[in-house]
Coordinates of C-alpha atoms in Angstrom, one line a residue:
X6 CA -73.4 29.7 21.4
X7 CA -71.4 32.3 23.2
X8 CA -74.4 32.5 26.2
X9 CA -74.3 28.6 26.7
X10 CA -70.5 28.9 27.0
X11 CA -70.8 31.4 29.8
X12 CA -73.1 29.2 31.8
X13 CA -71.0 26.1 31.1
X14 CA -67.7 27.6 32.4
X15 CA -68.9 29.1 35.5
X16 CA -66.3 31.6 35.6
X17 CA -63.5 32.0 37.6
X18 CA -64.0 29.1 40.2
X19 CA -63.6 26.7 37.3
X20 CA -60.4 28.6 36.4
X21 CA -58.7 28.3 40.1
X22 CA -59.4 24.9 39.9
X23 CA -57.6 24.4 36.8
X24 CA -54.8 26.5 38.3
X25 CA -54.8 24.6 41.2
X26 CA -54.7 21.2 39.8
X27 CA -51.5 22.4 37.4
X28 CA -49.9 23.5 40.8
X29 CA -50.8 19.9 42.3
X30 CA -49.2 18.2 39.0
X31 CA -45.9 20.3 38.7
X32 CA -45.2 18.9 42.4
X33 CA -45.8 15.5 41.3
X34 CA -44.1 14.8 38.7
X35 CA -42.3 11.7 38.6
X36 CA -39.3 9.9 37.2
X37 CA -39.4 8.1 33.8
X38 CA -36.8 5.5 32.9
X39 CA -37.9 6.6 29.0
X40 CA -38.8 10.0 27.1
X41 CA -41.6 9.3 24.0
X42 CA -41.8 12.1 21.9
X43 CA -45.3 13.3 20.7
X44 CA -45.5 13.2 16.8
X45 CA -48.8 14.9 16.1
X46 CA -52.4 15.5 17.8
X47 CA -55.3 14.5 16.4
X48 CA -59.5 15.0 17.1
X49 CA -62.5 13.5 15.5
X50 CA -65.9 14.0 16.5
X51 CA -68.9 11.0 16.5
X52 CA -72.3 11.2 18.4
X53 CA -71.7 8.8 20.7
X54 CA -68.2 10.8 21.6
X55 CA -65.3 13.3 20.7
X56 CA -61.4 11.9 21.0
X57 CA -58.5 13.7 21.0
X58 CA -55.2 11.2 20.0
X59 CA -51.7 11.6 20.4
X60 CA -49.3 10.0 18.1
X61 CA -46.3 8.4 19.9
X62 CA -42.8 7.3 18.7
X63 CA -43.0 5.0 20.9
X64 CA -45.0 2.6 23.8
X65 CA -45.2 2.2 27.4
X66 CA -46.5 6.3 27.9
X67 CA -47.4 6.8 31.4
X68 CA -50.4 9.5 32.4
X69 CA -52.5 10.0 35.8
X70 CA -55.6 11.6 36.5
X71 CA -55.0 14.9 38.2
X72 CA -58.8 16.6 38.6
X73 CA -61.8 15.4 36.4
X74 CA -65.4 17.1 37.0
X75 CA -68.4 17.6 35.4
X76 CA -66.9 20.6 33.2
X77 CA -62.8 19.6 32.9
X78 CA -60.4 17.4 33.6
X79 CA -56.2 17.8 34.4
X80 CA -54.5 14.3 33.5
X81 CA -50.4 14.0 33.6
X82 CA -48.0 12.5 30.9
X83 CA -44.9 10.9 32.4
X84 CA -41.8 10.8 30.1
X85 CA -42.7 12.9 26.8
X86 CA -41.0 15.2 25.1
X87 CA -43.5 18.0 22.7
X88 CA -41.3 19.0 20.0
X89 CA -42.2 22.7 18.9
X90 CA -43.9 21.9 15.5
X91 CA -46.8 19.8 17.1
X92 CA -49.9 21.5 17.3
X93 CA -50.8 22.1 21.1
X94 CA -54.4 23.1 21.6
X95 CA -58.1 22.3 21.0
X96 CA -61.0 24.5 20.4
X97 CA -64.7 23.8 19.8
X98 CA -64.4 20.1 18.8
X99 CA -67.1 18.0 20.0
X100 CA -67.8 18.0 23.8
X101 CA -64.6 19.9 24.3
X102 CA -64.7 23.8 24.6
X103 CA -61.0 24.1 25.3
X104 CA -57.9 21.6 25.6
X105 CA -54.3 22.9 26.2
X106 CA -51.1 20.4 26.0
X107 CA -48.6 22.1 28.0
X108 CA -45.0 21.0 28.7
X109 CA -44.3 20.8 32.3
X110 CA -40.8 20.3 34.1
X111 CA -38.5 18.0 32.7
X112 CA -39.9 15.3 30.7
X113 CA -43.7 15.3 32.7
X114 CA -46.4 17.3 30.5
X115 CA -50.2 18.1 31.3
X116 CA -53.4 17.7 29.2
X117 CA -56.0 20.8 30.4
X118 CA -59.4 20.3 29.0
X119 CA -63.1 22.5 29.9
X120 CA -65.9 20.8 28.3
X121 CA -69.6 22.4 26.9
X122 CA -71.7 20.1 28.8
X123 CA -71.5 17.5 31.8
X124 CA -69.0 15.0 30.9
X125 CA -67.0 12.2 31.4
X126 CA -63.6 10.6 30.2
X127 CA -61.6 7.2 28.8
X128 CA -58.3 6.8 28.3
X129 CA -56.5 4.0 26.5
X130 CA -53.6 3.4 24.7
X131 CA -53.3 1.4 21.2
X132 CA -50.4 -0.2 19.3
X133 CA -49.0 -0.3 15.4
X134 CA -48.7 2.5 15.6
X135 CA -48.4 3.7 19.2
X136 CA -51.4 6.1 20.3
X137 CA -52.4 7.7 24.0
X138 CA -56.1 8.3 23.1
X139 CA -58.7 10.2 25.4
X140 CA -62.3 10.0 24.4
X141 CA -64.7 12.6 26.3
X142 CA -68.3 10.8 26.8
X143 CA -72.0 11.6 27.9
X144 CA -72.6 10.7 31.6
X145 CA -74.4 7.4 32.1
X146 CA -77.8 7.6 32.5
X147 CA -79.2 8.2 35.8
X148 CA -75.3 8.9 37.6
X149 CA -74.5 11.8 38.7
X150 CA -70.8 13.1 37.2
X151 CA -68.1 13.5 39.6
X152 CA -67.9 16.8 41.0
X153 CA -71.6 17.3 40.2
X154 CA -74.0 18.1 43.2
X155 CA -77.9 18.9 43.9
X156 CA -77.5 20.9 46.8
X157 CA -76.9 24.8 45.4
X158 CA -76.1 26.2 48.7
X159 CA -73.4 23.3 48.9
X160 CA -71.8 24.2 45.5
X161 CA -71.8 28.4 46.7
X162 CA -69.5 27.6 49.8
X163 CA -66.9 25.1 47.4
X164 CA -66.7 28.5 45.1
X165 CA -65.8 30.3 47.7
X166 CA -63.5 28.4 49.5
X167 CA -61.8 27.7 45.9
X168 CA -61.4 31.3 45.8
X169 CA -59.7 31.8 49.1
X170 CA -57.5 28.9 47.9
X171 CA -56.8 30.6 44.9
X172 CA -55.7 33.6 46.1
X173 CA -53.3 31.9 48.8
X174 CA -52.0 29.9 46.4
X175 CA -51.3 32.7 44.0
X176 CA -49.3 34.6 47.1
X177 CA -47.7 31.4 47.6
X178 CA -46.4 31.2 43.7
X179 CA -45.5 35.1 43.6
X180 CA -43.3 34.2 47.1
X181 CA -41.6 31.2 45.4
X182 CA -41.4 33.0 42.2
X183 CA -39.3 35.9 44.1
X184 CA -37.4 33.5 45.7
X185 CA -36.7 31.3 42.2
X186 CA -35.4 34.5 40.8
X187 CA -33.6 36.0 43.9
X188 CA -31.5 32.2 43.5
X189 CA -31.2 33.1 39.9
X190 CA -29.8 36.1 40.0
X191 CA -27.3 35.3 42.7
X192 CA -26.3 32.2 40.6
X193 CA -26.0 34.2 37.6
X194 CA -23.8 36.9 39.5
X195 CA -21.7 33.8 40.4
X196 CA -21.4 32.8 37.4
X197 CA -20.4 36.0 36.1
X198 CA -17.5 35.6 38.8
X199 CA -16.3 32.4 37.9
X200 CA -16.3 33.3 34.3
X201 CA -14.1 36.8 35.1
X202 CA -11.9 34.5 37.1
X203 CA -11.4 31.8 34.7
X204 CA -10.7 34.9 31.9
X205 CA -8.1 36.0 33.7
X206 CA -6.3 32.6 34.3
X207 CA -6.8 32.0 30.2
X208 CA -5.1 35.0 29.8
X209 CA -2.3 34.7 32.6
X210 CA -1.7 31.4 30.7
X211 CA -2.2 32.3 27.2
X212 CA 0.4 35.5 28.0
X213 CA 2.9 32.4 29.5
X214 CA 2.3 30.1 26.7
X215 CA 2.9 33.0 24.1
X216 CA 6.5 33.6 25.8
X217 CA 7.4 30.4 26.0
X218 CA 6.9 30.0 22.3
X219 CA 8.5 33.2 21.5
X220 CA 11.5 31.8 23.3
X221 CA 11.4 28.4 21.7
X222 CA 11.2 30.7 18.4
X223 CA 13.6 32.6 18.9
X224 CA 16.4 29.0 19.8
X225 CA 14.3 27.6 17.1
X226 CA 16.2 29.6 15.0
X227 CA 19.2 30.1 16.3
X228 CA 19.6 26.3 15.6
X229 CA 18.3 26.4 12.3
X230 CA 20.7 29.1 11.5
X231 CA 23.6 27.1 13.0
X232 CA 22.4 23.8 11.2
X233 CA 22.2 26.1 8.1
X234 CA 25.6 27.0 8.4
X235 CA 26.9 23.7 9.0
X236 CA 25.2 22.3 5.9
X237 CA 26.6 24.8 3.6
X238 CA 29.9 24.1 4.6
X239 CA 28.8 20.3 4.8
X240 CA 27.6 20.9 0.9
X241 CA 30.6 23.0 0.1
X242 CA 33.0 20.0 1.4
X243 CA 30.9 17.8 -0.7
X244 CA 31.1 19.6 -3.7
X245 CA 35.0 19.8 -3.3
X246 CA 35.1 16.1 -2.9
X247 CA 32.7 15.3 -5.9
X248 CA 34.6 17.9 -8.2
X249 CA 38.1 15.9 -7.2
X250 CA 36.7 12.4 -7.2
X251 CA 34.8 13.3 -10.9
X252 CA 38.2 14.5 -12.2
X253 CA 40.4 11.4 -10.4
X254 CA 37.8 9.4 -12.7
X255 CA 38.1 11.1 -15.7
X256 CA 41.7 10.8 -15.6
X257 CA 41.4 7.5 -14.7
X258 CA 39.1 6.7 -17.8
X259 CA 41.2 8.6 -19.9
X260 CA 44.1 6.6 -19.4
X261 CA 42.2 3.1 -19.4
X262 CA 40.7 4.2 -23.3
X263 CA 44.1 5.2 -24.1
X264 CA 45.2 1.9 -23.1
X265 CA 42.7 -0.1 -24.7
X266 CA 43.5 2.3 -27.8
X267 CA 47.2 0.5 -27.8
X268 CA 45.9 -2.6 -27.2
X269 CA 43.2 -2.8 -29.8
X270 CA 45.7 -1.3 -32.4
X271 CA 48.5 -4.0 -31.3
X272 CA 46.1 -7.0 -31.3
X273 CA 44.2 -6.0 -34.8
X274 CA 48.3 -5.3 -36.1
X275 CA 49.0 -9.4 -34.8
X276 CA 45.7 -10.3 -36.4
X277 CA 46.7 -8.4 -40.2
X278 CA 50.2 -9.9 -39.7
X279 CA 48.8 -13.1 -39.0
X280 CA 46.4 -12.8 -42.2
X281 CA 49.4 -11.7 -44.6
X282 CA 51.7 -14.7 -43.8
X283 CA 48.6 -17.4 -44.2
X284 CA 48.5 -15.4 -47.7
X285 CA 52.1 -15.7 -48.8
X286 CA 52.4 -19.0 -47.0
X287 CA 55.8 -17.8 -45.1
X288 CA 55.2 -20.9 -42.4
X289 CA 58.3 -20.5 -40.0
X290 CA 57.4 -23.4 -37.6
X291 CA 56.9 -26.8 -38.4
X292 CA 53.5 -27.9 -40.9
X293 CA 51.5 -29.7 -38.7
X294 CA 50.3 -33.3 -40.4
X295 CA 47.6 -33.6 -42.6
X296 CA 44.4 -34.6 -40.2
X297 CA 42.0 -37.2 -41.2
X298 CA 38.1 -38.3 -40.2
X299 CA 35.5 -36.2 -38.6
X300 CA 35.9 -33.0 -36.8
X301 CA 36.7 -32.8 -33.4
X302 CA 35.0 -30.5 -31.0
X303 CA 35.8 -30.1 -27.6
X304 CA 32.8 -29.4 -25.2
X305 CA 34.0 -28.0 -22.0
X306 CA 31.9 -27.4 -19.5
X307 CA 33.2 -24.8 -16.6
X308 CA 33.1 -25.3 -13.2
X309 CA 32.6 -28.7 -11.6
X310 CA 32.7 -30.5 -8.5
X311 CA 33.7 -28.5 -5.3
X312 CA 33.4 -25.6 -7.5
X313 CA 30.2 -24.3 -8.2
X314 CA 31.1 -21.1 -10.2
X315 CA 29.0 -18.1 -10.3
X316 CA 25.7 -18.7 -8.0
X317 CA 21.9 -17.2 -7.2
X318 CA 18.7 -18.1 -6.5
X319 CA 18.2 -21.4 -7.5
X320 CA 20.8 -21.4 -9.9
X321 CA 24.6 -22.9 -9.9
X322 CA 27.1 -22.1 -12.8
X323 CA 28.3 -25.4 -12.6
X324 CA 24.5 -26.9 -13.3
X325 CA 23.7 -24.8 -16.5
X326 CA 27.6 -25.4 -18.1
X327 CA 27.0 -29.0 -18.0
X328 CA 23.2 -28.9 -18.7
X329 CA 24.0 -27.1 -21.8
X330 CA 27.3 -28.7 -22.2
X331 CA 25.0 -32.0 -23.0
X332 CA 22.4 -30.5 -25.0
X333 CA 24.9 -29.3 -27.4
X334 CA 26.9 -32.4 -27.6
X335 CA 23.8 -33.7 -28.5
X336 CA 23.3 -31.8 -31.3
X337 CA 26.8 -31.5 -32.6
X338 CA 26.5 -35.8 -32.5
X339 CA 23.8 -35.4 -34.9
X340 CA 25.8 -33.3 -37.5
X341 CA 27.5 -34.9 -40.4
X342 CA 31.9 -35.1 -40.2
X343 CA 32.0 -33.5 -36.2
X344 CA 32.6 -35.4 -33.4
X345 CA 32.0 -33.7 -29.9
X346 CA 33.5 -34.8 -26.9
X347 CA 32.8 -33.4 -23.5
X348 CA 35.9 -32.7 -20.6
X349 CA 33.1 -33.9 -18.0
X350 CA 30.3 -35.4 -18.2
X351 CA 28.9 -35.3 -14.7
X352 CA 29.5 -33.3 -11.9
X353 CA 33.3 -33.8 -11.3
X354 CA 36.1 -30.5 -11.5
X355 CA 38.4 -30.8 -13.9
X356 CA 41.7 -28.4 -13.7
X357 CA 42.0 -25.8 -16.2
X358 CA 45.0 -26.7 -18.2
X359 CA 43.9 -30.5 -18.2
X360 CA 40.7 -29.2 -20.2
X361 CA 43.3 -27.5 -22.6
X362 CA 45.5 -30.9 -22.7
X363 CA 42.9 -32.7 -23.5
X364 CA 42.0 -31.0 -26.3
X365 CA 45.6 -31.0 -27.6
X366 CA 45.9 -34.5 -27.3
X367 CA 42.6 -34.9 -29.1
X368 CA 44.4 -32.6 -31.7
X369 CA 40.7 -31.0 -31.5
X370 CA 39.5 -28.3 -34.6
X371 CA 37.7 -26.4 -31.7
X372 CA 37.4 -26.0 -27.8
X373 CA 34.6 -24.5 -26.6
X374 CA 34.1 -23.6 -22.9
X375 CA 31.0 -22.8 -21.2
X376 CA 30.4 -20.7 -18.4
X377 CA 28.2 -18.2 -16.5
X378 CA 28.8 -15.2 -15.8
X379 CA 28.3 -12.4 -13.1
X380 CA 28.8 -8.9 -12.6
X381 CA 28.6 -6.7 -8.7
X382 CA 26.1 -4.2 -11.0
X383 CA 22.4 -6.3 -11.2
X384 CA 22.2 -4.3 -15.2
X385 CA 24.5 -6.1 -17.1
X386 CA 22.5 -9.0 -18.5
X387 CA 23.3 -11.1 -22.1
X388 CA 25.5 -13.5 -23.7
X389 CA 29.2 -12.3 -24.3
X390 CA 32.0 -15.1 -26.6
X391 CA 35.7 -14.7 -25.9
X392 CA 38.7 -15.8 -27.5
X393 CA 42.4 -15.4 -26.2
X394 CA 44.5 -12.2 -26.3
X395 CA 48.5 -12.3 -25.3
X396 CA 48.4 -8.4 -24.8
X397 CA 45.7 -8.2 -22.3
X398 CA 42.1 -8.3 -21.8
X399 CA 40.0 -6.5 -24.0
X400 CA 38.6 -4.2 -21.2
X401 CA 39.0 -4.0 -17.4
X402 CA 35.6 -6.0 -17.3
X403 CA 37.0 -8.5 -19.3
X404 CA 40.3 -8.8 -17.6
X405 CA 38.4 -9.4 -14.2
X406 CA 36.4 -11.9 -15.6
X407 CA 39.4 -13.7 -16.8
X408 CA 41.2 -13.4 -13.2
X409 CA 37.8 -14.8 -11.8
X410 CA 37.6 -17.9 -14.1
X411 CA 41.4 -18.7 -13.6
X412 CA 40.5 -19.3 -9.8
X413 CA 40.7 -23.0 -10.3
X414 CA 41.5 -24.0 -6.5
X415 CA 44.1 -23.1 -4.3
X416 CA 46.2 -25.6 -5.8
X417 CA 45.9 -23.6 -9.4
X418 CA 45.7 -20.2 -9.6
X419 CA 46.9 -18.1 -13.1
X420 CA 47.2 -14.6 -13.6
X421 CA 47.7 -12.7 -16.8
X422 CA 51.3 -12.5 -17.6
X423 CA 52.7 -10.8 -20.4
X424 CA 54.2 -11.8 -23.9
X425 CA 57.2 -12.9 -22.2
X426 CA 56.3 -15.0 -19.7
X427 CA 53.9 -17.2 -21.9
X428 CA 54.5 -20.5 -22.0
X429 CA 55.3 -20.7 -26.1
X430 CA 56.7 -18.1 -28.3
X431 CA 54.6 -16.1 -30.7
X432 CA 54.8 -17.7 -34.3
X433 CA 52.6 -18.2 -37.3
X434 CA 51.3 -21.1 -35.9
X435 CA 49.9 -19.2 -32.4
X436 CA 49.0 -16.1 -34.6
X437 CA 47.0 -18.7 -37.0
X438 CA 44.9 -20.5 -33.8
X439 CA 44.2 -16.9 -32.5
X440 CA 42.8 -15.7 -36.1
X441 CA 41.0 -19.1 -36.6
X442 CA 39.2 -18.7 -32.2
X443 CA 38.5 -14.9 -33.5
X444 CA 36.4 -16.0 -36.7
X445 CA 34.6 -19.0 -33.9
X446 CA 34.0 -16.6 -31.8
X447 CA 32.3 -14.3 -34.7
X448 CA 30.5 -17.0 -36.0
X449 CA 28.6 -17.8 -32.4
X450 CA 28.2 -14.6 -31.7
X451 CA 26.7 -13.6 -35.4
X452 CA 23.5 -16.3 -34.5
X453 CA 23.5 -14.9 -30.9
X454 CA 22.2 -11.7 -32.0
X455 CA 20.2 -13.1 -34.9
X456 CA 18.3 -15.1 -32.4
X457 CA 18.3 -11.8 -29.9
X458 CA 20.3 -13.8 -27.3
X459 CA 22.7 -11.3 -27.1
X460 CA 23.5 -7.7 -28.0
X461 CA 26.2 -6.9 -30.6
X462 CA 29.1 -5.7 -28.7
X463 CA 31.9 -7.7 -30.6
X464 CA 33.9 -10.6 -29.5
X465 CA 36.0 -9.6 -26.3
X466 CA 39.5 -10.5 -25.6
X467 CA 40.7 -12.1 -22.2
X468 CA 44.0 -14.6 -20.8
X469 CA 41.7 -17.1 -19.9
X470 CA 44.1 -20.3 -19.3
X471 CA 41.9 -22.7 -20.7
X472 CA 42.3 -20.7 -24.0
X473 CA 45.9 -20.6 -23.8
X474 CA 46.6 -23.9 -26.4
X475 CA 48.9 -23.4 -28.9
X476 CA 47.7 -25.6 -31.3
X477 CA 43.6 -25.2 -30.9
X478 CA 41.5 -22.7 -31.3
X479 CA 39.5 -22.0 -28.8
X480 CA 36.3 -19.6 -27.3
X481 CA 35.0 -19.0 -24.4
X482 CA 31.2 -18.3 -24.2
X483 CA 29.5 -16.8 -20.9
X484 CA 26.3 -17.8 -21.6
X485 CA 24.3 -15.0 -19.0
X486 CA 24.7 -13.1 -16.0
X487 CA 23.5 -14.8 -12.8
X488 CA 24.0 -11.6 -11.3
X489 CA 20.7 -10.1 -13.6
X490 CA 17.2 -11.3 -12.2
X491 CA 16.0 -11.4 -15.9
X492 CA 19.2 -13.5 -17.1
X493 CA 18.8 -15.8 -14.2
X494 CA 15.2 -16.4 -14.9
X495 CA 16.3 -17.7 -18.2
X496 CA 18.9 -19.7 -17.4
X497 CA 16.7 -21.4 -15.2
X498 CA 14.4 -23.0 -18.3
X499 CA 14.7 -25.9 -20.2
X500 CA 13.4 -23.7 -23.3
X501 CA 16.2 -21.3 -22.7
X502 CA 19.0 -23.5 -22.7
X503 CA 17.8 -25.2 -25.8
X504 CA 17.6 -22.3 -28.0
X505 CA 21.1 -21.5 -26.1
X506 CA 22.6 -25.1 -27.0
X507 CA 20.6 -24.1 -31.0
X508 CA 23.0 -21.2 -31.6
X509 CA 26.0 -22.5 -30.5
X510 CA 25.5 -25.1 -33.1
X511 CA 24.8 -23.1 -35.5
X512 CA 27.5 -21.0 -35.0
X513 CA 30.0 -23.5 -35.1
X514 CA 28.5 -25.1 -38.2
X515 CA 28.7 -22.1 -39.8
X516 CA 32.4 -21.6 -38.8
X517 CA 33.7 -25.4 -39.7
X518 CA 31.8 -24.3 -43.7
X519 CA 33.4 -20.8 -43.9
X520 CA 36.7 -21.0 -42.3
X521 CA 38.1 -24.5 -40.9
X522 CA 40.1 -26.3 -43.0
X523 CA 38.8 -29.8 -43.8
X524 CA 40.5 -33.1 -42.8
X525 CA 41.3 -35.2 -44.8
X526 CA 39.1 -38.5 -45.6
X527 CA 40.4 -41.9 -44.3
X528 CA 42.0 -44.1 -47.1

């Protein structure tokens, strides 16, 4: 085998061929819009020939024929990339002796082959999956192989000249080569150069940068030490203020529950006072006249008219008063020996002290006024029942809310005046309509909180005017806070103000059994 490769080969003109023709392709190479990357060679071997393929990523791979002759061939590949990890060469497969895939310049790469015998070569591409395949052949019969002559004489002088070529072409390459690394190493040296100079403006501008930071440091924190400064005494000032405003408050508290102390201990003093003299029956005014037929209730419902009370979202005092004014007319009308009648029935105002005249005039066992109520704080949510005190509200909440529902117009307006000033003296017969509103006002509330409509924070004490009567008891029920989002929503439902319209009922019927005297029956 090794003697028939010797003769094959024909030593080193062959070879500077081969050399030649890889000169020849490098200075060829052309531009490819693409690069295809080689996946994998392959060979296989039949009798009739031996193929070498390429696996391709891709299609539309480009190749040329360099040099073919009887015992090689040099073919180009335009636009392919040969990744490291694809085998490269070929070795005693078939026809083929040697083969060599070799990456050229840029993106061009060469196929080298020497073949055992007289050859010949296709070259096709395939698709699904993309393949560049080359198949090595037999000659035809009777034609001569390219390259191939008869003449031996003829085939001594091409070796020789291929020599001299050779060797002119190898000078040639060692000149370029100098001159390829003489360019090198003066491009290097340059490089060098511009890589000193731009080192030494990175650090002529990292040396300025790291001043200028160390001077915007150093005001940095001057500042912060001023601002620091100025806060502490900012806090300190603050703190001061607090500590005086907290003890102006406590004082003020302090005084207000002292205050309410008296005024709880004066009003629940009227109210024993009251309750002895009903005991030993010392009347010092005038017995009013035996009463006769059903009980008369007085359903007043606040607001009215150009007055809309308390407002929010979709809601108006004056709507839900009347609303539930209605509902609980209704069911007071269906009760047995109590006869409700309402101070408006649609949406008209009606002054204050005409509501309480009306009531005296219908020499009513019970007034009952309806409102909403609202608070600046969005918290204070639930249903809260009054009844009149002459010494003051029960609490500065209370007080307000009294000064708020005694705006009755600019043509009306009451304040809270003192024992004095009232319109009527205190007797047994004032002290015995406050006792008889405070047990109303118990009774409502008592079903309020059994029904968990309101929380049980005692009846309250306010001068509202419309509870100022003499002669009838009367309560005052807010029935929510329009100022509380959960209240509001509430107050907004039928449901809601049925169950409100329920308790008041209830209440009521539950304070005409246990407290009210009876009328008498019509003869």
């Amino acid at each position: 085998m090794s003697i028939r490769r010797t003769r094959i080969w024909n030593g080193p003109a062959i070879l500077a061929g081969f050399v030649f023709l890889s000169i020849l392709s490098l200075g060829l190479a052309e531009t490819v819009q693409a690069s295809i990357e080689v996946q994998r060679l392959r060979t296989g071997v039949t009798p009739e020939r031996t193929r070498i393929v390429l696996d391709l990523d891709g299609g539309g791979i480009e190749w040329s024929r360099q040099q073919v002759d009887t015992h090689g061939a040099v073919i180009k590949l335009s636009g392919v990339r040969i990744p490291s990890s694809v085998r490269r060469d070929v070795s005693d497969v078939g026809r083929i002796q040697t083969g060599e895939l070799r990456a050229g310049s840029g993106e061009d790469a060469e196929f080298l082959l020497s073949f055992f015998n007289p050859s010949r070569i296709r070259i096709f591409t395939l698709e699904g999956p993309d393949r560049w395949v080359l198949d090595v052949l037999p000659p035809k019969p009777g034609q001569s192989p390219p390259g191939s002559s008869q003449d031996p004489s003829g085939s001594q002088d091409r070796k020789k000249k291929e020599e001299q070529d050779l060797i002119a072409r190898r000078e040639a390459e060692e000149r370029a080569a100098e001159e390829r690394a003489k360019k090198r190493r003066e491009a290097e040296q340059a490089e060098e150069r511009r890589a000193e100079d731009t080192a030494a403006a990175e650090r002529a501008k990292s040396e300025r940068a790291q001043a200028e930071r160390a001077e915007a440091e150093r005001a940095d924190a001057e500042r912060a030490d001023a601002q620091r400064s100025a806060d502490r005494e900012a806090a300190q000032r603050a703190e001061d203020e607090a500590r005086e405003r907290a003890q102006a408050e406590e004082a003020r508290r302090a005084a207000e529950r002292e205050e309410e102390k008296r005024r709880q201990a004066a009003d629940e003093l009227a109210r024993i006072e009251a309750e002895k003299a009903l005991e030993r029956h010392q009347v010092t005014s005038t017995p009013e006249p035996e009463r006769r037929g059903p009980r008369v209730v007085v359903i007043d419902a606040g607001h009215g008219g150009h007055d809309p009370g308390a407002t929010a979202t979709g809601l108006r005092e004056k709507d839900v008063c009347l609303d539930v004014a209605q509902r609980l007319h209704r069911k007071l009308s269906a009760q047995p020996g109590i006869h409700p009648v309402l101070s408006r029935s649609k949406d008209v105002y009606v002054p204050l002290r005409k509501r309480m005249r009306l009531a005296e005039e219908l020499e009513a066992d019970l007034l009952v006024s309806i409102h909403v109520n609202a608070a600046p704080v969005p918290t204070a949510h639930g249903v809260e029942v009054f009844y009149l005190s002459l010494r003051g509200a029960s609490d500065e909440a209370a007080k307000e809310l009294a000064r708020s529902e005694n705006q009755a117009g600019e043509e009306e307006i009451v304040y809270e005046s003192s024992d004095d000033e009232l319109p009527f003296s205190l007797s047994l017969r004032q002290s015995d309509t406050i006792l008889r509103s405070s047990r109303a006002a118990e009774a409502v509330l008592d079903v309020f909180v059994d029904e968990k409509l309101a929380e049980n924070r005692g009846v309250r004490q306010a001068a509202f005017v419309v509870l100022k009567s003499v002669a009838v008891p009367s309560i005052l029920v807010e029935l929510g806070f329009a100022s509380s989002e959960i209240d509001r929503e509430k107050l907004k439902t039928e449901r809601h103000r049925e169950a409100l319209a329920e308790a008041m009922s209830d209440g009521l019927t539950e304070y005409f059994r246990d407290f009210a005297p009876e009328r008498g029956t019509d003869p």
